[in-house]
mmCIF file of C-alpha atoms and ligand atoms in Angstrom:
data_model
loop_
_atom_site.group_PDB
_atom_site.id
_atom_site.type_symbol
_atom_site.label_atom_id
_atom_site.label_comp_id
_atom_site.label_asym_id
_atom_site.label_seq_id
_atom_site.Cartn_x
_atom_site.Cartn_y
_atom_site.Cartn_z
ATOM 1 C CA UNK A 274 81.164 -151.701 -95.265
ATOM 2 C CA UNK A 275 81.280 -155.035 -94.063
ATOM 3 C CA UNK A 276 83.816 -155.937 -90.941
ATOM 4 C CA UNK A 277 86.092 -159.319 -90.846
ATOM 5 C CA UNK A 278 87.095 -160.156 -87.672
ATOM 6 C CA UNK A 279 90.176 -162.561 -88.859
ATOM 7 C CA UNK A 280 92.620 -162.818 -91.576
ATOM 8 C CA UNK A 281 92.308 -166.918 -91.817
ATOM 9 C CA UNK A 282 91.181 -168.780 -94.203
ATOM 10 C CA UNK A 283 88.188 -168.625 -93.022
ATOM 11 C CA UNK A 284 88.184 -164.791 -93.038
ATOM 12 C CA UNK A 285 90.000 -164.202 -96.280
ATOM 13 C CA UNK A 286 88.194 -166.261 -98.271
ATOM 14 C CA UNK A 287 84.725 -164.936 -96.392
ATOM 15 C CA UNK A 288 86.409 -161.061 -97.816
ATOM 16 C CA UNK A 289 87.495 -162.590 -101.346
ATOM 17 C CA UNK A 290 83.813 -163.375 -102.170
ATOM 18 C CA UNK A 291 82.823 -160.564 -100.804
ATOM 19 C CA UNK A 292 84.840 -158.248 -102.117
ATOM 20 C CA UNK A 293 84.327 -160.081 -106.103
ATOM 21 C CA UNK A 294 79.910 -159.207 -105.361
ATOM 22 C CA UNK A 295 81.057 -155.740 -104.616
ATOM 23 C CA UNK A 296 80.878 -155.322 -101.299
ATOM 24 C CA UNK A 297 83.658 -153.032 -98.586
ATOM 25 C CA UNK A 298 85.099 -154.654 -96.701
ATOM 26 C CA UNK A 299 88.023 -154.273 -94.174
ATOM 27 C CA UNK A 300 90.522 -156.656 -92.751
ATOM 28 C CA UNK A 301 91.220 -157.105 -89.690
ATOM 29 C CA UNK A 302 93.886 -159.171 -87.740
ATOM 30 C CA UNK A 303 96.773 -157.935 -85.684
ATOM 31 C CA UNK A 304 98.434 -161.453 -86.683
ATOM 32 C CA UNK A 305 96.991 -162.724 -90.013
ATOM 33 C CA UNK A 306 97.820 -166.045 -90.533
ATOM 34 C CA UNK A 307 99.227 -167.394 -88.296
ATOM 35 C CA UNK A 308 95.983 -169.826 -86.183
ATOM 36 C CA UNK A 309 94.913 -173.021 -87.405
ATOM 37 C CA UNK A 310 95.034 -172.202 -91.434
ATOM 38 C CA UNK A 311 98.809 -171.436 -90.599
ATOM 39 C CA UNK A 312 99.623 -175.175 -89.176
ATOM 40 C CA UNK A 313 96.493 -176.994 -91.538
ATOM 41 C CA UNK A 314 97.820 -179.423 -94.121
ATOM 42 C CA UNK A 315 94.838 -178.281 -96.753
ATOM 43 C CA UNK A 316 93.410 -182.293 -97.154
ATOM 44 C CA UNK A 317 90.546 -181.772 -99.332
ATOM 45 C CA UNK A 318 89.319 -184.688 -97.875
ATOM 46 C CA UNK A 319 85.918 -185.000 -96.595
ATOM 47 C CA UNK A 320 85.987 -188.825 -97.897
ATOM 48 C CA UNK A 321 88.753 -190.622 -95.971
ATOM 49 C CA UNK A 322 87.906 -187.247 -93.191
ATOM 50 C CA UNK A 323 84.160 -189.107 -92.582
ATOM 51 C CA UNK A 324 83.603 -190.666 -88.864
ATOM 52 C CA UNK A 325 80.181 -191.634 -87.950
ATOM 53 C CA UNK A 326 77.686 -188.997 -87.406
ATOM 54 C CA UNK A 327 78.677 -186.898 -89.284
ATOM 55 C CA UNK A 328 76.880 -187.166 -92.969
ATOM 56 C CA UNK A 329 76.082 -183.639 -92.699
ATOM 57 C CA UNK A 330 79.941 -182.589 -93.362
ATOM 58 C CA UNK A 331 80.274 -184.616 -95.788
ATOM 59 C CA UNK A 332 77.183 -183.319 -98.121
ATOM 60 C CA UNK A 333 78.571 -179.957 -97.009
ATOM 61 C CA UNK A 334 82.268 -181.197 -97.259
ATOM 62 C CA UNK A 335 81.915 -182.424 -101.103
ATOM 63 C CA UNK A 336 79.933 -179.131 -101.985
ATOM 64 C CA UNK A 337 82.358 -176.967 -101.109
ATOM 65 C CA UNK A 338 85.117 -179.517 -102.695
ATOM 66 C CA UNK A 339 83.307 -178.809 -105.537
ATOM 67 C CA UNK A 340 84.200 -175.240 -105.526
ATOM 68 C CA UNK A 341 88.051 -175.291 -104.973
ATOM 69 C CA UNK A 342 88.613 -176.553 -108.334
ATOM 70 C CA UNK A 343 87.927 -172.903 -109.263
ATOM 71 C CA UNK A 344 89.186 -171.194 -106.291
ATOM 72 C CA UNK A 345 92.126 -172.279 -107.035
ATOM 73 C CA UNK A 346 92.412 -171.816 -110.810
ATOM 74 C CA UNK A 347 91.753 -168.468 -109.846
ATOM 75 C CA UNK A 348 94.217 -167.728 -106.975
ATOM 76 C CA UNK A 349 96.661 -169.470 -109.072
ATOM 77 C CA UNK A 350 97.043 -172.692 -106.034
ATOM 78 C CA UNK A 351 97.322 -176.289 -107.404
ATOM 79 C CA UNK A 352 95.183 -178.600 -106.290
ATOM 80 C CA UNK A 353 96.674 -182.005 -105.845
ATOM 81 C CA UNK A 354 94.673 -184.896 -107.460
ATOM 82 C CA UNK A 355 93.221 -187.973 -105.290
ATOM 83 C CA UNK A 356 94.471 -189.399 -101.976
ATOM 84 C CA UNK A 357 95.780 -192.845 -101.019
ATOM 85 C CA UNK A 358 94.874 -195.008 -98.104
ATOM 86 C CA UNK A 359 97.524 -197.714 -96.697
ATOM 87 C CA UNK A 360 97.067 -200.109 -93.809
ATOM 88 C CA UNK A 361 100.100 -201.504 -92.713
ATOM 89 C CA UNK A 362 99.217 -204.224 -91.096
ATOM 90 C CA UNK A 363 96.094 -207.035 -90.862
ATOM 91 C CA UNK A 364 94.373 -204.515 -88.319
ATOM 92 C CA UNK A 365 95.088 -201.955 -89.619
ATOM 93 C CA UNK A 366 93.232 -203.511 -93.242
ATOM 94 C CA UNK A 367 90.144 -204.173 -91.034
ATOM 95 C CA UNK A 368 89.865 -200.306 -89.576
ATOM 96 C CA UNK A 369 90.892 -199.133 -93.384
ATOM 97 C CA UNK A 370 87.832 -201.313 -94.472
ATOM 98 C CA UNK A 371 85.329 -199.737 -91.778
ATOM 99 C CA UNK A 372 86.293 -196.359 -93.053
ATOM 100 C CA UNK A 373 85.820 -198.006 -97.278
ATOM 101 C CA UNK A 374 81.954 -199.076 -96.102
ATOM 102 C CA UNK A 375 81.180 -196.082 -94.023
ATOM 103 C CA UNK A 376 81.761 -194.043 -97.305
ATOM 104 C CA UNK A 377 80.373 -196.129 -99.825
ATOM 105 C CA UNK A 378 76.935 -196.228 -97.806
ATOM 106 C CA UNK A 379 77.664 -192.454 -97.988
ATOM 107 C CA UNK A 380 77.861 -192.491 -102.098
ATOM 108 C CA UNK A 381 80.725 -192.045 -102.103
ATOM 109 C CA UNK A 382 82.875 -194.730 -104.651
ATOM 110 C CA UNK A 383 86.252 -195.456 -103.574
ATOM 111 C CA UNK A 384 88.718 -197.534 -105.802
ATOM 112 C CA UNK A 385 89.120 -201.315 -103.243
ATOM 113 C CA UNK A 386 93.235 -201.365 -103.720
ATOM 114 C CA UNK A 387 94.763 -205.064 -104.069
ATOM 115 C CA UNK A 388 98.647 -204.177 -102.135
ATOM 116 C CA UNK A 389 100.821 -204.991 -105.169
ATOM 117 C CA UNK A 390 97.993 -202.799 -107.056
ATOM 118 C CA UNK A 391 98.348 -199.489 -104.198
ATOM 119 C CA UNK A 392 102.285 -200.012 -104.222
ATOM 120 C CA UNK A 393 101.440 -200.077 -108.699
ATOM 121 C CA UNK A 394 100.415 -196.342 -107.092
ATOM 122 C CA UNK A 395 102.906 -196.131 -104.760
ATOM 123 C CA UNK A 396 105.996 -197.605 -104.936
ATOM 124 C CA UNK A 397 107.853 -195.847 -102.480
ATOM 125 C CA UNK A 398 105.663 -197.421 -98.800
ATOM 126 C CA UNK A 399 107.440 -200.031 -96.923
ATOM 127 C CA UNK A 400 105.439 -202.905 -95.719
ATOM 128 C CA UNK A 401 101.646 -202.336 -96.026
ATOM 129 C CA UNK A 402 99.406 -204.898 -96.658
ATOM 130 C CA UNK A 403 95.705 -203.134 -98.968
ATOM 131 C CA UNK A 404 94.522 -199.852 -99.274
ATOM 132 C CA UNK A 405 91.762 -198.022 -101.635
ATOM 133 C CA UNK A 406 91.835 -194.560 -103.684
ATOM 134 C CA UNK A 407 89.628 -191.674 -103.501
ATOM 135 C CA UNK A 408 89.403 -190.290 -106.723
ATOM 136 C CA UNK A 409 87.698 -187.206 -105.040
ATOM 137 C CA UNK A 410 89.766 -185.987 -102.645
ATOM 138 C CA UNK A 411 92.910 -184.036 -103.370
ATOM 139 C CA UNK A 412 95.008 -180.843 -101.225
ATOM 140 C CA UNK A 413 95.650 -177.896 -101.350
ATOM 141 C CA UNK A 414 98.033 -176.086 -99.797
ATOM 142 C CA UNK A 415 97.205 -173.184 -96.647
ATOM 143 C CA UNK A 416 99.796 -171.166 -96.805
ATOM 144 C CA UNK A 417 99.852 -170.655 -100.918
ATOM 145 C CA UNK A 418 96.409 -169.781 -100.490
ATOM 146 C CA UNK A 419 96.928 -167.611 -97.555
ATOM 147 C CA UNK A 420 99.485 -166.162 -99.313
ATOM 148 C CA UNK A 421 97.800 -165.566 -102.844
ATOM 149 C CA UNK A 422 94.798 -163.986 -100.961
ATOM 150 C CA UNK A 423 97.039 -161.264 -99.221
ATOM 151 C CA UNK A 424 98.103 -160.100 -102.575
ATOM 152 C CA UNK A 425 94.492 -158.940 -103.053
ATOM 153 C CA UNK A 426 93.302 -157.896 -99.402
ATOM 154 C CA UNK A 427 94.763 -155.936 -97.633
ATOM 155 C CA UNK A 428 95.166 -156.813 -93.640
ATOM 156 C CA UNK A 429 94.780 -153.802 -90.854
ATOM 157 C CA UNK A 430 95.902 -155.174 -87.027
ATOM 158 C CA UNK A 431 93.184 -152.914 -85.301
ATOM 159 C CA UNK A 432 89.088 -151.668 -86.953
ATOM 160 C CA UNK A 433 89.096 -148.206 -88.461
ATOM 161 C CA UNK A 434 87.144 -145.119 -86.917
ATOM 162 C CA UNK A 435 84.471 -146.769 -89.997
ATOM 163 C CA UNK A 436 81.588 -147.574 -88.448
ATOM 164 C CA UNK A 437 80.663 -151.530 -90.666
ATOM 165 C CA UNK A 438 76.729 -152.519 -91.727
ATOM 166 C CA UNK A 439 78.091 -156.069 -90.392
ATOM 167 C CA UNK A 440 80.559 -158.086 -88.386
ATOM 168 C CA UNK A 441 81.710 -161.069 -89.318
ATOM 169 C CA UNK A 442 83.649 -162.948 -86.790
ATOM 170 C CA UNK A 443 86.083 -165.116 -88.555
ATOM 171 C CA UNK A 444 88.019 -165.816 -85.589
ATOM 172 C CA UNK A 445 88.330 -169.361 -84.981
ATOM 173 C CA UNK A 446 88.826 -170.856 -81.854
ATOM 174 C CA UNK A 447 89.409 -166.957 -80.294
ATOM 175 C CA UNK A 448 85.265 -166.004 -80.847
ATOM 176 C CA UNK A 449 84.051 -163.103 -78.746
ATOM 177 C CA UNK A 450 83.380 -163.750 -74.703
ATOM 178 C CA UNK A 451 79.521 -164.105 -75.402
ATOM 179 C CA UNK A 452 80.225 -167.357 -78.123
ATOM 180 C CA UNK A 453 83.302 -168.168 -76.057
ATOM 181 C CA UNK A 454 81.959 -171.268 -75.514
ATOM 182 C CA UNK A 455 80.645 -172.584 -78.270
ATOM 183 C CA UNK A 456 84.162 -173.093 -79.513
ATOM 184 C CA UNK A 457 86.570 -175.796 -78.207
ATOM 185 C CA UNK A 458 90.608 -175.637 -78.886
ATOM 186 C CA UNK A 459 91.409 -179.803 -79.881
ATOM 187 C CA UNK A 460 95.139 -179.455 -80.577
ATOM 188 C CA UNK A 461 96.824 -180.614 -83.026
ATOM 189 C CA UNK A 462 100.175 -180.975 -84.051
ATOM 190 C CA UNK A 463 101.886 -181.160 -87.344
ATOM 191 C CA UNK A 464 105.521 -181.499 -89.446
ATOM 192 C CA UNK A 465 107.418 -180.452 -92.599
ATOM 193 C CA UNK A 466 109.723 -182.691 -93.477
ATOM 194 C CA UNK A 467 111.637 -181.394 -96.503
ATOM 195 C CA UNK A 468 112.662 -184.800 -99.197
ATOM 196 C CA UNK A 469 114.902 -185.583 -101.847
ATOM 197 C CA UNK A 470 112.194 -185.940 -105.434
ATOM 198 C CA UNK A 471 112.628 -189.756 -105.675
ATOM 199 C CA UNK A 472 111.432 -189.762 -102.068
ATOM 200 C CA UNK A 473 108.080 -187.674 -102.024
ATOM 201 C CA UNK A 474 104.853 -189.391 -102.918
ATOM 202 C CA UNK A 475 102.864 -187.893 -105.503
ATOM 203 C CA UNK A 476 99.157 -187.830 -103.532
ATOM 204 C CA UNK A 477 98.248 -187.507 -100.279
ATOM 205 C CA UNK A 478 98.809 -190.674 -98.602
ATOM 206 C CA UNK A 479 96.237 -191.295 -94.829
ATOM 207 C CA UNK A 480 98.306 -194.527 -93.213
ATOM 208 C CA UNK A 481 97.125 -196.844 -90.366
ATOM 209 C CA UNK A 482 99.781 -197.751 -89.121
ATOM 210 C CA UNK A 483 100.482 -200.298 -85.929
ATOM 211 C CA UNK A 484 96.661 -198.872 -84.986
ATOM 212 C CA UNK A 485 97.373 -194.618 -85.373
ATOM 213 C CA UNK A 486 96.280 -192.741 -87.922
ATOM 214 C CA UNK A 487 98.929 -189.946 -89.767
ATOM 215 C CA UNK A 488 98.271 -188.107 -92.870
ATOM 216 C CA UNK A 489 101.015 -186.970 -95.367
ATOM 217 C CA UNK A 490 100.404 -183.975 -97.652
ATOM 218 C CA UNK A 491 102.889 -183.735 -100.820
ATOM 219 C CA UNK A 492 103.778 -180.131 -102.047
ATOM 220 C CA UNK A 493 104.856 -179.269 -105.696
ATOM 221 C CA UNK A 494 108.439 -178.408 -104.809
ATOM 222 C CA UNK A 495 109.559 -180.643 -102.018
ATOM 223 C CA UNK A 496 107.838 -180.370 -98.615
ATOM 224 C CA UNK A 497 105.531 -182.970 -96.612
ATOM 225 C CA UNK A 498 103.464 -181.982 -94.074
ATOM 226 C CA UNK A 499 103.457 -184.537 -91.315
ATOM 227 C CA UNK A 500 99.575 -184.819 -89.685
ATOM 228 C CA UNK A 501 98.201 -185.144 -86.597
ATOM 229 C CA UNK A 502 97.855 -185.265 -83.486
ATOM 230 C CA UNK A 503 94.416 -184.756 -82.114
ATOM 231 C CA UNK A 504 93.890 -184.443 -78.429
ATOM 232 C CA UNK A 505 92.140 -181.368 -75.773
ATOM 233 C CA UNK A 506 94.099 -179.957 -72.753
ATOM 234 C CA UNK A 507 93.487 -176.800 -70.231
ATOM 235 C CA UNK A 508 97.117 -175.392 -71.598
ATOM 236 C CA UNK A 509 97.387 -174.155 -75.219
ATOM 237 C CA UNK A 510 99.001 -175.540 -78.175
ATOM 238 C CA UNK A 511 102.644 -176.386 -78.208
ATOM 239 C CA UNK A 512 104.744 -179.644 -79.740
ATOM 240 C CA UNK A 513 104.945 -182.117 -77.562
ATOM 241 C CA UNK A 514 107.983 -184.997 -77.868
ATOM 242 C CA UNK A 515 105.201 -187.740 -77.590
ATOM 243 C CA UNK A 516 103.806 -185.791 -80.435
ATOM 244 C CA UNK A 517 106.709 -186.030 -82.946
ATOM 245 C CA UNK A 518 107.714 -189.443 -81.746
ATOM 246 C CA UNK A 519 103.927 -191.056 -82.200
ATOM 247 C CA UNK A 520 103.895 -189.234 -85.767
ATOM 248 C CA UNK A 521 107.793 -189.600 -87.276
ATOM 249 C CA UNK A 522 107.463 -193.534 -86.204
ATOM 250 C CA UNK A 523 104.575 -193.917 -87.949
ATOM 251 C CA UNK A 524 105.349 -192.423 -90.787
ATOM 252 C CA UNK A 525 108.832 -194.188 -90.761
ATOM 253 C CA UNK A 526 106.791 -197.357 -90.912
ATOM 254 C CA UNK A 527 104.504 -196.057 -94.094
ATOM 255 C CA UNK A 528 107.146 -195.197 -95.996
ATOM 256 C CA UNK A 529 110.610 -195.788 -95.231
ATOM 257 C CA UNK A 530 112.403 -194.132 -97.258
ATOM 258 C CA UNK A 531 111.808 -190.655 -94.807
ATOM 259 C CA UNK A 532 114.107 -191.129 -93.116
ATOM 260 C CA UNK A 533 116.345 -189.188 -95.182
ATOM 261 C CA UNK A 534 113.991 -186.462 -95.265
ATOM 262 C CA UNK A 535 114.853 -183.589 -93.357
ATOM 263 C CA UNK A 536 112.853 -182.001 -90.261
ATOM 264 C CA UNK A 537 111.963 -178.752 -90.567
ATOM 265 C CA UNK A 538 109.384 -177.905 -88.815
ATOM 266 C CA UNK A 539 107.014 -178.087 -85.917
ATOM 267 C CA UNK A 540 104.476 -176.740 -84.970
ATOM 268 C CA UNK A 541 100.616 -177.194 -82.942
ATOM 269 C CA UNK A 542 97.981 -175.011 -83.597
ATOM 270 C CA UNK A 543 93.959 -176.159 -82.124
ATOM 271 C CA UNK A 544 91.743 -176.821 -84.367
ATOM 272 C CA UNK A 545 87.908 -174.935 -83.175
ATOM 273 C CA UNK A 546 85.767 -177.726 -82.333
ATOM 274 C CA UNK A 547 82.293 -176.982 -81.907
ATOM 275 C CA UNK A 548 79.627 -179.809 -79.883
ATOM 276 C CA UNK A 549 79.061 -180.963 -83.222
ATOM 277 C CA UNK A 550 81.662 -180.356 -85.310
ATOM 278 C CA UNK A 551 80.192 -178.551 -87.679
ATOM 279 C CA UNK A 552 80.880 -174.345 -87.667
ATOM 280 C CA UNK A 553 78.898 -171.629 -86.929
ATOM 281 C CA UNK A 554 78.176 -170.484 -89.704
ATOM 282 C CA UNK A 555 75.234 -167.417 -89.644
ATOM 283 C CA UNK A 556 73.440 -164.673 -87.146
ATOM 284 C CA UNK A 557 75.217 -163.661 -84.137
ATOM 285 C CA UNK A 558 74.327 -160.351 -81.987
ATOM 286 C CA UNK A 559 72.224 -158.828 -83.619
ATOM 287 C CA UNK A 560 75.397 -156.929 -86.385
ATOM 288 C CA UNK A 561 77.247 -160.029 -86.185
ATOM 289 C CA UNK A 562 77.680 -162.821 -88.513
ATOM 290 C CA UNK A 563 79.991 -166.231 -87.034
ATOM 291 C CA UNK A 564 82.165 -168.247 -89.985
ATOM 292 C CA UNK A 565 83.605 -170.417 -86.877
ATOM 293 C CA UNK A 566 84.532 -173.458 -85.391
ATOM 294 C CA UNK A 567 85.282 -175.205 -88.608
ATOM 295 C CA UNK A 568 87.155 -178.286 -86.396
ATOM 296 C CA UNK A 569 89.115 -180.327 -89.102
ATOM 297 C CA UNK A 570 87.864 -178.899 -92.253
ATOM 298 C CA UNK A 571 88.739 -175.137 -92.065
ATOM 299 C CA UNK A 572 90.209 -175.235 -95.973
ATOM 300 C CA UNK A 573 88.160 -177.672 -97.045
ATOM 301 C CA UNK A 574 84.266 -175.663 -96.182
ATOM 302 C CA UNK A 575 86.383 -172.490 -97.159
ATOM 303 C CA UNK A 576 84.911 -170.878 -99.571
ATOM 304 C CA UNK A 577 81.459 -172.602 -98.818
ATOM 305 C CA UNK A 578 81.347 -170.768 -95.919
ATOM 306 C CA UNK A 579 82.870 -167.812 -98.082
ATOM 307 C CA UNK A 580 79.161 -168.463 -99.935
ATOM 308 C CA UNK A 581 77.003 -169.021 -97.248
ATOM 309 C CA UNK A 582 78.152 -165.214 -94.909
ATOM 310 C CA UNK A 583 78.412 -163.356 -98.706
ATOM 311 C CA UNK A 584 74.379 -165.000 -99.125
ATOM 312 C CA UNK A 585 73.364 -164.659 -95.544
ATOM 313 C CA UNK A 586 74.975 -160.746 -95.571
ATOM 314 C CA UNK A 587 72.915 -160.090 -98.916
ATOM 315 C CA UNK A 588 69.168 -162.204 -98.587
ATOM 316 C CA UNK A 589 69.421 -163.803 -94.923
ATOM 317 C CA UNK A 590 69.497 -167.281 -96.167
ATOM 318 C CA UNK A 591 70.945 -169.599 -93.562
ATOM 319 C CA UNK A 592 72.467 -173.349 -93.885
ATOM 320 C CA UNK A 593 70.181 -174.997 -91.615
ATOM 321 C CA UNK A 594 72.333 -177.329 -90.621
ATOM 322 C CA UNK A 595 75.480 -174.522 -90.151
ATOM 323 C CA UNK A 596 73.352 -171.727 -88.215
ATOM 324 C CA UNK A 597 74.872 -171.131 -85.073
ATOM 325 C CA UNK A 598 71.266 -170.833 -83.410
ATOM 326 C CA UNK A 599 71.147 -175.644 -83.384
ATOM 327 C CA UNK A 600 72.873 -173.733 -80.069
ATOM 328 C CA UNK A 601 70.356 -172.783 -77.190
ATOM 329 C CA UNK A 602 73.668 -170.687 -75.484
ATOM 330 C CA UNK A 603 74.232 -168.576 -79.358
ATOM 331 C CA UNK A 604 73.025 -165.365 -78.355
ATOM 332 C CA UNK A 605 71.306 -163.825 -81.224
ATOM 333 C CA UNK A 606 69.763 -160.502 -83.389
ATOM 334 C CA UNK A 607 67.156 -159.070 -81.050
ATOM 335 C CA UNK A 608 68.422 -160.575 -77.140
ATOM 336 C CA UNK A 609 69.378 -156.532 -76.565
ATOM 337 C CA UNK A 610 72.858 -155.973 -77.730
ATOM 338 C CA UNK A 611 74.287 -153.338 -80.036
ATOM 339 C CA UNK A 612 77.415 -153.594 -81.586
ATOM 340 C CA UNK A 613 80.299 -155.100 -79.792
ATOM 341 C CA UNK A 614 82.875 -155.498 -82.050
ATOM 342 C CA UNK A 615 85.309 -153.343 -80.855
ATOM 343 C CA UNK A 616 88.137 -154.190 -78.465
ATOM 344 C CA UNK A 617 87.056 -158.094 -77.774
ATOM 345 C CA UNK A 618 89.883 -159.693 -79.200
HETATM 346 N N1 LIG B 36 91.817 -182.280 -91.444
HETATM 347 C C1 LIG B 36 93.315 -182.830 -90.388
HETATM 348 C C2 LIG B 36 93.496 -182.639 -88.834
HETATM 349 O O1 LIG B 36 92.052 -181.451 -88.381
HETATM 350 O O2 LIG B 36 94.233 -182.836 -88.959
#
């Protein structure tokens, strides 16, 4: 039996893949689906989220994005296609164009749009100066994904007495003490609005708004997710007045019709960040496999992580860029420890 600790999007997709391959699995989480996955907007957006020096993330993100249509179809969740980029003022347009250059240099094909073309795609936008379409950047609803996975996979709140052949740690920002220094929390605040049918954008919008960035992710049924702030604090995640004000100011400027929307939820969670912003997927101590540290990309990277964890358990394969052993602080198999699974969470 393989024990998976953590029932967020990573733990549950790993468990799903293992079950599909015929393994016996026990998923353990005292509070399933309430970590970073609960806040996630669900953008499958390797190009839109590309940043300087993060080529591996784009390469792996694209690989994982290609697995999403089949996973979404199997789970019966909607995959909403395409992402629009929109700049409000001319300085914003320059920032957006730098993003397009970066994306194009990595072999992606963004479609630049004039102001008029952008408004043709999304007439609900306010005053904008230009933008682009990223046709291969999609989105899913992480809560719908979690619900579909939970219908297939039972989750227990504490480990059973049965000895596990291996333990997979899929616990985001809360790995056991031996690994804790490898993952830091990066707070994100996110809002959920209920929007009338006439005001809901057709696809994900990523805005550059007077020097701020904001994204708006629509869902069937009229929900619009606004995100996200990003900051590192000594304290745990809380929703701040400043965070809410910044998100709402930017979103309203981008789409003035949102003044009519109902604000239904404000959530803060820590994203699990690593020193190089790539997750740790692969071996840890004897009998342990890590699947943590997915930072801004947990939903995107979930199906690839699931495959890599299952491949590792079956064949020993490790994807070099994600190998936890790239950090000397990672305790590894053979370093003296046997089983550490119980009571560490
Ligand atoms: N992936 C979006 C965020 O981390 O805010």
